[in-house]
Amino acid sequence: MERLWGLFQRAGRLYWSDLQAMFLQFLGEGRLEDTIRQTSLRERVAGSAGMAALTQDIRAALSRQKLDHVWTDTHYVGLQFPDPAHPNTLHWVDEAGKVGEQLPLEDPDVYCPYSAIGNVTGELVYAHYGRPEDLQDLRARGVDPVGRLLLVRVGVISFAQKVTNAQDFGAQGVLIYPEPADFSQDPPKPSLSSQQAVYGHVHLGTGDPYTPGFPSFNQTQFPPVASSGLPSIPAQPISADIASRLLRKLKGPVAPQEWQGSLLGSPYHLGPGPRLRLVVNNHRTSTPINNIFGCIEGRSEPDHYVVIGAQRDAWGPGAAKSAVGTAILLELVRTFSSMVSNGFRPRRSLLFISWDGGDFGSVGSTEWLEGYLSVLHLKAVVYVSLDNAVLGDDKFHAKTSPLLTSLIESVLKQVDSPNHSGQTLYEQVVFTNPSWDAEVIRPLPMDSSAYSFTAFVGVPAVEFSFMEDDQAYPFLHTKEDTYENLHKVLQGRLPAVAQAVAQLAGQLLIRLSHDRLLPLDFGRYGDVVLRHIGNLNEFSGDLKARGLTLQWVYSARGDYIRAAEKLRQEIYSSEERDERLTRMYNVRIMRVEFYFLSQYVSPADSPFRHIFMGRGDHTLGALLDHLRLLRSNSSGTPGATSSTGFQESRFRRQLALLTWTLQGAANALSGDVWNIDNNF
């Protein structure tokens, strides 16, 4: 086979079909399943001795491959761990305020990193998933969360969002448990032990929360600030067994039908119930973490990077959480290295990264982005995340930037389904839903390393996940996330599904690194803006009554669509072999995502500046939330006590930030200033 690729190379450049065949040949020689098993058996908590040994082994493995550069970056970050000498506790409290029986927290290692420390006492209330709508519903049913401890279920939103919402509604603390009804009850498949609690950090953000906006290199002089996403109330995971004991004590109204679970054999009540005392004694430790890098330099655009990464650390065995992604990353490094040995040289550089500190909120990846922010938005083309890649095998989701949607569709047609013989992944998806993107495409969640690439740096990113059809993978972030359990959940199909992810990611990398013109659909954001304008239109009458208009947003959207079409026509009519022109077009295309970062807010104050995916007053989501106050007497922050309501001056500012960011994207896509054609 190697001789055959040599003949291809001597005959001229390698074409897509040649590269695809070469990639599949070398990938098929790997040992994915064995790497997943071996990785899941190793201790690899960030900062541990086991992680230090694994870091050395992976760096050595990369050094043995045909890579141009291999190196490690070390960051010194603030991580929070449980205190073995003073474990977290939960006690009943009697009516006189006396602390009574202790409720056993079965595993003292299970905790919520970045919880507030201290002790709180309050009556218990059941609050479903802890979403804003759950807490509003609770209050509407006469059960006020203020001053109380909330019992909420794992799932739907992140731990950090649950705790932030509880804090916004005035709760004292949060207990988070896995509800058996939320996981598969299929007897052949394993289920989570009722004595297991689920780990999860509660920082509403990414990176080191004690150096927000700044890289945690050892020499950096940090300003004395902490992330605004750190909660001010304590949180603690508990098992289903403990949750059932708590639920039995709750009185008050019966919970809505959709809030019911399977722990009691009788209806859940909302509460309030007896008082509890929660004590959290986690402590902060300055911890070195290491990201490992390997690079294949590109031949024509070496300063443009196609980046692929996977989390390496895990709080427990982490088979699904990080062992699968690490194994796929190593197999892709080996495969592309073999391709380089047989004549392949990508047009753009390929950058392979193994991240540390992921279980604490994408700490390793975010610190690297903060450290090289001024460089990466100019050089990084796309980021592909391998985290959470295999959580089942029934459904396939791509959490992604709109720029990658068309490319993902194309690659899905090239990859065989791992569990539907004779079908491609695309055919599997459209069999379920003819609207393939409605079935597959999802927004980037904050708990993905891909999120910071897009929302913070302005680099399009994607994270792939195979999921179970009906229920969530039950073992994520628990000590039961073992190779054996993952294998049982997939009923023996783990190797095939992991191989499908590797094929998908690899073929995506080939297209992004090899295609003469970057295969990013820059016109797609016109559709995104149109969809959001539909949401804004709902309020046009309310605004008109106040003498306000959305006309400038419509104009900016029109300019963006015209700029995208003009660029498409320019490319279509250009000379294909003109390298200078090709590079110029590629630079304009690869920076489209960056254009949607608001230039009018500080990255230190609002790191997630993306107007569609970010967080803050500059975003379209914040503008819509504010507009909804026109039809409400509330203040905008759920549960807040202020009654300011809709503020015209704030709305005008929000609208200006949004409009000028969108107009700036249209202007930038147009190219040189003398080519900008708008009547704004």
XYZ file of C-alpha atoms in Angstrom:
680
model
C 0.000 0.000 0.000
C 2.794 2.466 0.872
C 4.369 1.888 -2.552
C 0.984 2.639 -4.150
C 0.759 6.027 -2.385
C 4.285 6.788 -3.562
C 3.189 6.189 -7.145
C 0.229 8.535 -6.644
C 2.572 11.217 -5.334
C 5.095 10.903 -8.173
C 2.258 11.156 -10.692
C 1.245 14.541 -9.245
C -0.590 15.940 -6.279
C -2.909 13.784 -4.201
C -6.606 14.368 -4.856
C -9.510 14.089 -2.403
C -10.345 10.498 -3.340
C -6.664 9.497 -2.982
C -6.397 11.174 0.409
C -9.658 9.650 1.602
C -8.503 6.148 0.632
C -5.076 6.715 2.213
C -6.626 8.033 5.422
C -9.065 5.116 5.778
C -6.306 2.595 5.069
C -3.962 3.890 7.778
C -6.762 4.563 10.282
C -7.902 0.952 9.942
C -4.533 -0.231 11.249
C -5.043 1.355 14.674
C -5.990 -0.020 18.101
C -8.660 2.421 19.250
C -10.479 0.113 21.638
C -7.336 -0.922 23.482
C -6.241 2.722 23.905
C -9.656 3.634 25.353
C -9.442 0.773 27.851
C -5.871 1.526 28.926
C -6.497 5.278 29.289
C -9.625 4.757 31.408
C -7.619 2.617 33.853
C -5.118 5.405 34.591
C -5.550 7.979 37.344
C -5.554 11.366 35.647
C -7.083 14.008 37.887
C -5.579 17.382 36.980
C -2.473 18.016 39.081
C -2.083 14.387 40.238
C 1.008 12.191 39.977
C -0.932 9.898 37.651
C -1.637 12.791 35.324
C 2.050 13.788 35.305
C 2.980 10.243 34.211
C 0.290 10.193 31.498
C 1.460 13.601 30.247
C 4.987 12.241 29.786
C 3.689 9.133 28.016
C 1.513 11.071 25.565
C 4.238 13.568 24.789
C 6.599 10.634 24.126
C 3.982 9.013 21.879
C 3.688 12.224 19.833
C 7.476 12.547 19.615
C 7.663 9.107 17.984
C 5.413 10.236 15.127
C 6.363 12.197 12.023
C 5.419 15.609 13.413
C 7.290 18.839 12.783
C 6.917 20.168 16.330
C 5.975 18.671 19.721
C 5.832 20.781 22.895
C 4.065 21.324 26.218
C 2.560 24.463 27.772
C 2.288 24.667 31.575
C -0.279 26.855 33.347
C -0.585 27.433 37.088
C -4.288 27.531 37.842
C -6.555 27.720 40.865
C -8.439 24.433 41.227
C -10.793 23.529 44.059
C -10.643 20.140 45.783
C -12.417 18.547 48.789
C -10.634 18.767 52.135
C -10.015 15.176 53.394
C -9.594 16.422 56.952
C -12.878 18.369 56.843
C -15.315 16.607 54.491
C -18.507 18.267 53.296
C -21.552 17.353 55.403
C -25.353 17.411 55.357
C -27.429 17.327 58.593
C -31.060 17.537 59.600
C -31.877 20.580 61.763
C -34.784 20.522 64.221
C -37.344 23.277 64.754
C -35.292 24.706 67.607
C -32.315 25.103 65.262
C -30.341 22.234 66.785
C -28.223 20.194 64.359
C -29.390 16.595 64.329
C -28.686 13.371 62.402
C -26.055 13.482 59.672
C -27.122 12.299 56.229
C -24.276 10.205 54.821
C -22.647 11.578 51.678
C -21.475 8.145 50.537
C -18.356 9.295 48.682
C -16.432 12.275 50.121
C -14.558 12.604 46.810
C -17.712 13.701 44.966
C -18.095 17.473 45.105
C -18.804 20.610 43.087
C -15.582 22.466 42.225
C -15.898 26.239 42.687
C -18.844 25.972 45.075
C -18.952 28.726 47.656
C -17.502 27.460 50.946
C -19.164 27.756 54.340
C -22.381 26.502 55.917
C -26.024 27.339 55.248
C -29.277 26.245 56.874
C -32.695 26.301 55.259
C -35.895 24.423 54.525
C -35.752 22.013 51.601
C -37.648 22.644 48.348
C -37.789 20.455 45.216
C -37.078 22.489 42.043
C -36.973 19.961 39.152
C -33.921 20.805 36.937
C -33.363 24.250 38.444
C -34.102 26.120 35.206
C -35.469 29.683 35.446
C -38.871 28.437 34.271
C -38.828 25.733 36.972
C -38.144 28.306 39.669
C -40.793 30.662 38.292
C -43.282 27.761 38.283
C -42.304 26.918 41.858
C -42.971 30.473 42.952
C -46.278 30.571 41.028
C -47.388 27.508 43.017
C -46.790 29.352 46.283
C -43.393 27.867 47.153
C -40.781 30.621 47.384
C -37.128 29.570 46.870
C -35.823 32.546 48.873
C -33.750 31.444 51.878
C -34.190 27.748 51.133
C -32.073 24.789 49.998
C -33.057 23.580 46.542
C -33.058 19.914 45.544
C -32.567 19.675 41.763
C -32.018 16.891 39.235
C -28.916 16.317 37.126
C -29.393 17.141 33.437
C -30.881 19.507 30.818
C -28.678 22.431 31.929
C -25.213 22.481 33.505
C -24.493 22.369 37.236
C -23.221 25.956 36.969
C -26.488 27.164 35.435
C -28.521 25.387 38.132
C -26.571 27.070 40.920
C -26.601 30.492 39.237
C -30.375 30.281 38.765
C -30.872 29.242 42.402
C -28.718 32.159 43.511
C -30.706 34.592 41.315
C -33.916 33.420 42.961
C -32.529 33.926 46.470
C -31.879 30.302 47.456
C -29.353 29.500 50.199
C -27.761 26.442 48.587
C -28.253 23.601 46.097
C -28.248 19.793 46.312
C -27.961 18.016 42.935
C -28.974 14.367 42.458
C -29.317 11.891 39.544
C -32.991 11.026 38.996
C -33.308 7.376 37.836
C -36.299 8.270 35.651
C -33.983 10.431 33.524
C -31.829 7.458 32.552
C -32.494 4.302 30.572
C -34.581 1.661 32.317
C -33.716 -0.902 29.620
C -32.739 -4.053 31.594
C -29.923 -5.200 29.246
C -28.185 -1.858 29.721
C -26.381 -0.989 32.962
C -27.779 1.746 35.191
C -26.162 4.093 37.679
C -25.927 2.805 41.244
C -28.399 4.508 43.575
C -25.460 5.256 45.898
C -23.509 7.214 43.264
C -23.485 11.009 43.149
C -22.478 12.977 40.046
C -19.488 15.325 39.940
C -19.711 18.754 38.279
C -18.116 22.195 38.562
C -20.345 25.213 39.237
C -18.338 28.076 37.693
C -20.558 29.788 35.108
C -17.695 30.313 32.694
C -14.579 28.597 31.410
C -10.930 28.697 32.417
C -9.315 29.581 35.738
C -11.994 31.631 37.566
C -9.329 33.350 39.680
C -7.648 34.942 36.626
C -10.597 35.825 34.363
C -9.466 37.149 30.993
C -5.782 36.586 31.804
C -3.578 33.553 31.068
C -2.360 31.623 34.108
C 1.310 31.476 33.228
C 3.548 31.421 36.300
C 5.125 34.801 35.545
C 1.835 36.660 35.061
C 0.989 39.261 37.694
C -2.715 38.747 38.275
C -5.082 41.551 39.238
C -6.960 40.747 42.478
C -10.253 39.749 40.832
C -12.348 36.612 40.530
C -14.771 35.580 37.809
C -18.293 36.975 38.098
C -19.403 33.414 37.276
C -18.289 32.073 40.683
C -21.377 31.347 42.825
C -21.949 32.911 46.228
C -23.963 29.934 47.533
C -22.741 26.384 48.282
C -23.618 23.356 46.168
C -23.131 19.638 46.758
C -23.913 16.497 44.725
C -25.880 13.748 46.478
C -26.908 10.221 45.462
C -30.393 9.048 44.497
C -30.590 7.171 47.822
C -30.089 10.364 49.833
C -32.432 12.281 47.514
C -35.186 9.717 48.142
C -34.834 10.237 51.908
C -35.166 13.989 51.395
C -38.109 13.740 48.985
C -40.054 11.598 51.468
C -39.942 14.465 53.979
C -41.358 17.091 51.609
C -44.890 18.416 52.175
C -46.735 21.167 50.353
C -48.195 21.032 46.833
C -47.785 17.942 44.669
C -45.165 18.557 41.969
C -46.389 18.846 38.340
C -46.648 15.573 36.432
C -43.562 16.301 34.296
C -41.545 16.887 37.498
C -42.324 13.435 38.888
C -39.683 10.704 39.192
C -39.321 7.069 40.161
C -37.658 7.199 43.576
C -40.658 7.073 45.906
C -43.408 5.011 44.338
C -45.648 7.944 45.275
C -45.934 11.539 44.008
C -43.123 14.007 44.654
C -44.093 17.136 46.598
C -42.579 20.603 46.180
C -42.100 21.320 49.860
C -41.063 23.019 51.938
C -39.704 20.197 54.045
C -37.571 20.011 57.182
C -34.556 22.228 57.612
C -31.108 21.043 56.572
C -27.609 22.264 57.253
C -25.145 22.011 54.356
C -21.428 22.504 55.066
C -18.949 22.797 52.161
C -15.228 22.860 53.020
C -13.607 22.596 49.568
C -10.250 24.360 49.335
C -8.466 26.144 46.503
C -5.031 24.906 45.389
C -2.599 26.409 42.889
C -2.075 23.515 40.479
C 0.194 23.110 37.432
C -1.610 21.736 34.375
C -0.045 20.780 31.048
C -1.401 20.984 27.510
C 0.471 18.843 24.953
C 0.843 19.932 21.311
C 1.889 18.246 18.072
C 2.033 20.004 14.704
C 2.279 19.069 11.014
C 3.278 22.243 9.165
C 1.324 23.210 6.064
C 3.055 23.720 2.740
C 1.220 26.809 1.355
C -0.437 28.416 4.390
C 1.648 27.188 7.364
C 0.521 30.178 9.439
C -3.124 29.020 9.259
C -3.935 26.267 11.774
C -6.621 23.605 11.700
C -6.852 22.615 15.375
C -8.167 19.364 16.870
C -8.190 18.654 20.588
C -9.361 16.298 23.313
C -9.564 16.532 27.094
C -7.040 14.237 28.778
C -7.909 14.585 32.486
C -10.799 12.930 34.294
C -12.128 13.066 37.846
C -12.998 9.336 37.788
C -12.271 6.621 35.193
C -13.660 8.991 32.561
C -14.039 6.399 29.797
C -16.694 8.365 27.895
C -15.636 11.740 29.249
C -12.029 11.767 28.047
C -10.570 8.314 27.324
C -12.481 8.001 24.029
C -11.441 11.479 22.865
C -7.803 10.926 23.883
C -7.705 7.590 22.052
C -9.191 9.087 18.869
C -6.757 12.018 19.045
C -3.760 9.666 19.296
C -5.074 7.533 16.418
C -5.509 10.615 14.233
C -1.957 11.745 15.030
C -0.646 8.296 14.076
C -2.776 8.180 10.908
C -1.818 11.640 9.624
C 1.818 10.938 10.494
C 1.684 7.806 8.306
C 0.094 9.866 5.524
C 2.931 12.416 5.741
C 5.433 9.557 5.433
C 3.644 8.573 2.224
C 3.552 11.899 0.441
C 0.774 13.890 2.084
C 1.550 17.463 3.062
C -1.462 19.590 4.037
C -1.914 23.048 2.600
C -2.526 24.414 6.130
C -0.935 23.335 9.389
C -2.566 20.643 11.526
C -2.346 21.258 15.275
C -3.177 18.323 17.595
C -3.744 19.201 21.283
C -4.292 17.143 24.442
C -5.928 19.426 27.038
C -5.547 19.308 30.829
C -8.000 20.678 33.408
C -11.111 20.015 31.327
C -13.199 18.664 34.201
C -12.902 22.029 35.970
C -14.475 23.933 33.078
C -12.218 23.698 29.991
C -9.432 25.277 32.048
C -6.497 24.116 29.901
C -8.004 25.134 26.582
C -9.275 28.502 27.852
C -5.953 29.430 29.466
C -4.165 28.662 26.187
C -6.667 30.810 24.288
C -6.220 33.651 26.785
C -2.442 33.363 26.464
C -2.420 33.595 22.664
C -5.591 35.572 22.001
C -3.872 38.209 19.877
C -2.414 35.510 17.596
C -5.090 32.845 17.380
C -7.910 34.911 15.900
C -5.560 35.628 12.978
C -4.216 32.092 12.554
C -6.683 29.442 13.801
C -9.049 28.361 11.021
C -11.319 25.856 12.819
C -11.345 23.893 16.075
C -12.618 20.288 16.215
C -13.358 18.876 19.693
C -13.272 15.126 20.376
C -14.787 15.425 23.875
C -18.032 13.573 24.713
C -17.795 11.883 21.312
C -19.334 8.525 22.280
C -22.224 8.618 24.784
C -24.367 6.107 22.894
C -24.926 5.021 19.298
C -28.527 5.841 18.352
C -28.436 9.551 17.493
C -25.724 11.801 16.123
C -25.373 15.476 17.088
C -22.946 18.134 15.901
C -22.703 21.126 18.236
C -21.248 23.711 15.915
C -20.858 27.146 14.422
C -23.147 27.757 11.403
C -20.046 28.178 9.216
C -19.357 24.426 9.398
C -22.888 23.133 8.735
C -22.496 22.585 4.978
C -19.120 20.874 5.400
C -20.528 18.572 8.086
C -23.371 17.612 5.725
C -20.850 16.769 3.002
C -18.647 14.651 5.283
C -21.633 12.776 6.791
C -22.291 11.481 3.277
C -18.777 9.972 3.219
C -18.879 8.091 6.550
C -20.595 4.727 7.058
C -23.099 4.444 9.892
C -21.653 2.340 12.741
C -24.980 0.598 13.453
C -26.984 0.698 10.188
C -25.247 -1.569 7.699
C -25.158 -0.254 4.129
C -26.077 3.304 5.143
C -23.976 6.426 5.483
C -24.394 8.560 8.588
C -26.287 11.076 6.466
C -28.723 8.399 5.246
C -29.225 7.219 8.833
C -30.081 10.758 9.920
C -32.491 11.637 7.086
C -34.291 8.317 7.542
C -35.344 9.648 10.960
C -35.900 13.265 9.902
C -35.753 14.549 6.291
C -34.555 17.892 7.681
C -31.068 16.591 8.478
C -29.807 19.781 10.148
C -32.823 19.958 12.481
C -31.947 16.412 13.571
C -28.162 16.905 13.869
C -27.136 20.538 14.419
C -27.101 21.904 17.973
C -25.658 25.096 19.516
C -22.277 24.988 21.242
C -22.711 24.521 25.024
C -20.512 26.453 27.447
C -19.209 23.232 29.020
C -17.489 22.276 25.741
C -13.891 23.301 24.984
C -15.221 24.264 21.537
C -17.362 27.029 23.063
C -14.445 29.271 24.056
C -12.887 28.970 20.601
C -16.019 30.439 19.033
C -17.543 32.703 21.699
C -14.236 34.034 23.090
C -11.746 33.986 20.175
C -14.060 33.969 17.153
C -12.884 30.675 15.619
C -15.579 28.349 14.193
C -15.716 25.101 16.166
C -17.543 21.781 16.303
C -18.011 18.967 18.824
C -19.468 15.634 17.658
C -21.495 13.299 19.873
C -23.161 9.945 19.369
C -26.014 9.729 21.899
C -28.583 7.269 23.181
C -31.979 7.679 21.533
C -34.180 8.016 24.585
C -32.083 8.743 27.671
C -28.778 10.313 28.651
C -25.605 8.249 29.225
C -25.962 7.633 32.993
C -22.313 7.383 34.051
C -20.836 10.685 32.860
C -18.919 12.441 35.679
C -19.201 9.473 38.021
C -16.841 6.766 39.251
C -18.879 4.326 37.164
C -17.798 5.903 33.844
C -15.671 2.829 33.134
C -14.672 1.130 29.902
C -16.843 -1.865 30.872
C -19.982 0.236 31.422
C -19.483 2.222 28.232
C -19.031 -1.040 26.338
C -22.250 -2.443 27.867
C -24.271 0.698 27.091
C -23.199 0.416 23.460
C -23.831 -3.348 23.537
C -20.454 -4.138 22.002
C -20.501 -1.383 19.358
C -17.953 0.911 21.049
C -15.116 0.159 18.569
C -17.378 0.797 15.550
C -18.784 4.056 16.940
C -15.336 5.374 17.982
C -14.045 4.462 14.510
C -16.941 6.404 12.928
C -16.033 9.505 14.979
C -12.376 9.141 13.937
C -13.404 8.854 10.274
C -15.684 11.862 10.547
C -13.104 14.043 12.322
C -10.283 12.917 10.045
C -12.130 13.591 6.805
C -13.181 16.976 8.162
C -9.500 17.726 8.910
C -8.444 16.691 5.396
C -10.986 19.006 3.782
C -10.100 21.922 6.068
C -6.347 21.502 5.735
C -6.135 20.424 2.068
C -8.858 22.252 0.099
C -7.520 25.172 -1.916
C -10.463 27.315 -0.815
C -11.632 27.002 2.791
C -14.929 25.035 2.842
C -16.650 27.400 5.298
C -20.171 28.553 4.389
C -19.856 32.283 5.075
C -23.345 32.958 3.662
C -24.957 30.817 6.367
C -24.948 33.645 8.914
C -27.405 35.538 6.714
C -29.930 32.774 7.492
C -29.021 32.892 11.189
C -29.657 36.652 11.349
C -32.948 36.241 9.462
C -34.112 33.628 11.963
C -33.289 35.916 14.879
C -34.935 38.907 13.198
C -38.109 36.824 13.191
C -37.915 36.832 16.992
C -37.348 40.590 17.024
C -40.300 41.236 14.696
C -42.650 40.078 17.419
C -41.926 43.336 19.251
C -41.989 45.780 16.320
C -45.429 47.108 17.317
C -44.345 47.690 20.942
C -41.250 49.533 19.743
C -43.126 51.623 17.196
C -45.453 52.832 19.952
C -42.323 54.197 21.674
C -40.918 55.748 18.525
C -38.243 53.049 18.184
C -37.412 50.933 15.140
C -35.433 47.834 14.145
C -34.793 49.183 10.639
C -31.037 49.474 11.142
C -30.748 45.792 12.032
C -32.623 44.893 8.842
C -30.300 47.133 6.820
C -27.171 45.592 8.354
C -28.487 42.094 7.647
C -29.142 43.079 4.020
C -25.601 44.414 3.691
C -24.181 41.172 5.084
C -26.133 39.041 2.607
C -25.041 41.261 -0.294
C -21.395 41.137 0.850
C -21.539 37.317 1.099
C -23.037 36.984 -2.384
C -20.527 39.434 -3.840
C -17.622 37.457 -2.340
C -19.097 34.233 -3.688
C -19.275 35.736 -7.181
C -15.722 37.090 -6.913
C -14.408 33.653 -5.998
C -16.412 31.953 -8.756
C -14.999 34.241 -11.449
C -11.404 34.366 -10.136
C -8.347 32.617 -11.562
C -8.055 29.315 -9.711
C -4.248 29.153 -9.833
C -3.690 32.663 -8.480
C -2.198 31.834 -5.045
C -2.141 35.447 -3.868
C -5.850 35.835 -4.606
C -6.673 32.439 -3.050
C -4.895 33.364 0.160
C -6.678 36.717 0.270
C -10.069 35.025 -0.093
C -9.180 32.439 2.561
C -8.215 35.153 5.039
C -11.587 36.860 4.541
C -13.463 33.563 4.915
C -11.607 32.312 8.000
C -12.234 35.553 9.907
C -16.004 35.657 9.438
C -16.611 34.166 12.909
C -14.312 36.784 14.440
C -16.400 39.524 12.820
C -19.313 38.506 15.073
C -17.372 39.275 18.259
C -18.544 42.637 19.519
C -15.707 45.148 19.248
C -17.524 47.449 21.671
C -17.082 45.437 24.884
C -13.908 44.541 26.767
C -12.713 40.900 26.609
C -11.702 41.230 30.282
C -15.241 42.286 31.309
C -17.228 40.250 28.753
C -14.972 37.448 27.466
C -17.714 35.777 25.423
C -18.231 38.625 22.971
C -19.993 36.679 20.207
C -23.319 38.418 19.533
C -25.152 35.130 18.823
C -23.391 32.614 21.108
C -21.824 34.791 23.806
C -22.984 36.037 27.185
C -23.614 39.640 28.182
C -25.659 42.729 27.396
C -24.166 42.964 23.890
C -25.744 39.692 22.717
C -28.911 39.180 20.720
C -30.223 36.940 23.510
C -29.873 39.769 26.045
C -31.639 42.167 23.668
C -34.555 39.738 23.287
C -34.780 39.223 27.069
C -34.893 42.981 27.494
C -37.592 43.366 24.827
C -39.760 40.813 26.629
C -39.914 43.237 29.557
C -42.127 45.436 27.378
C -44.871 42.895 28.072
C -43.928 42.168 31.664
C -43.761 43.976 34.969
C -40.603 42.100 36.022
C -37.107 43.478 36.030
C -35.445 41.021 33.703
C -33.360 39.019 36.142
C -35.501 36.096 37.287
C -36.271 36.460 40.944
C -34.559 39.827 41.280
C -36.183 42.340 43.572
C -35.568 45.423 41.398
C -38.539 46.672 39.365
C -36.841 48.827 36.740
C -38.463 47.007 33.819
C -37.778 48.045 30.233
C -35.185 50.833 29.922
C -35.196 52.714 26.654
C -31.629 54.035 27.048
C -30.326 50.515 27.714
C -32.288 49.172 24.734
C -30.855 51.838 22.419
C -27.346 50.923 23.529
C -27.975 47.195 23.070
C -29.443 47.778 19.635
C -26.482 49.964 18.640
C -23.932 47.351 19.787
C -25.739 44.592 17.930
C -26.329 46.598 14.760
C -22.796 47.913 14.438
C -21.265 44.489 15.090
C -23.445 43.048 12.320
C -22.655 45.986 10.037
C -18.954 45.578 10.810
C -19.172 41.918 9.782
C -20.760 42.956 6.478
C -18.072 45.599 5.888
C -15.231 43.193 6.724
C -16.638 40.504 4.424
C -16.730 43.073 1.605
C -12.935 43.264 1.677
C -11.132 46.533 1.017
C -12.747 49.794 2.074
C -13.171 50.914 -1.522
C -15.278 47.810 -2.173
C -17.763 48.455 0.638
C -21.141 49.322 -0.826
C -23.825 50.178 1.683
C -26.242 52.972 2.358
C -26.181 52.596 6.112
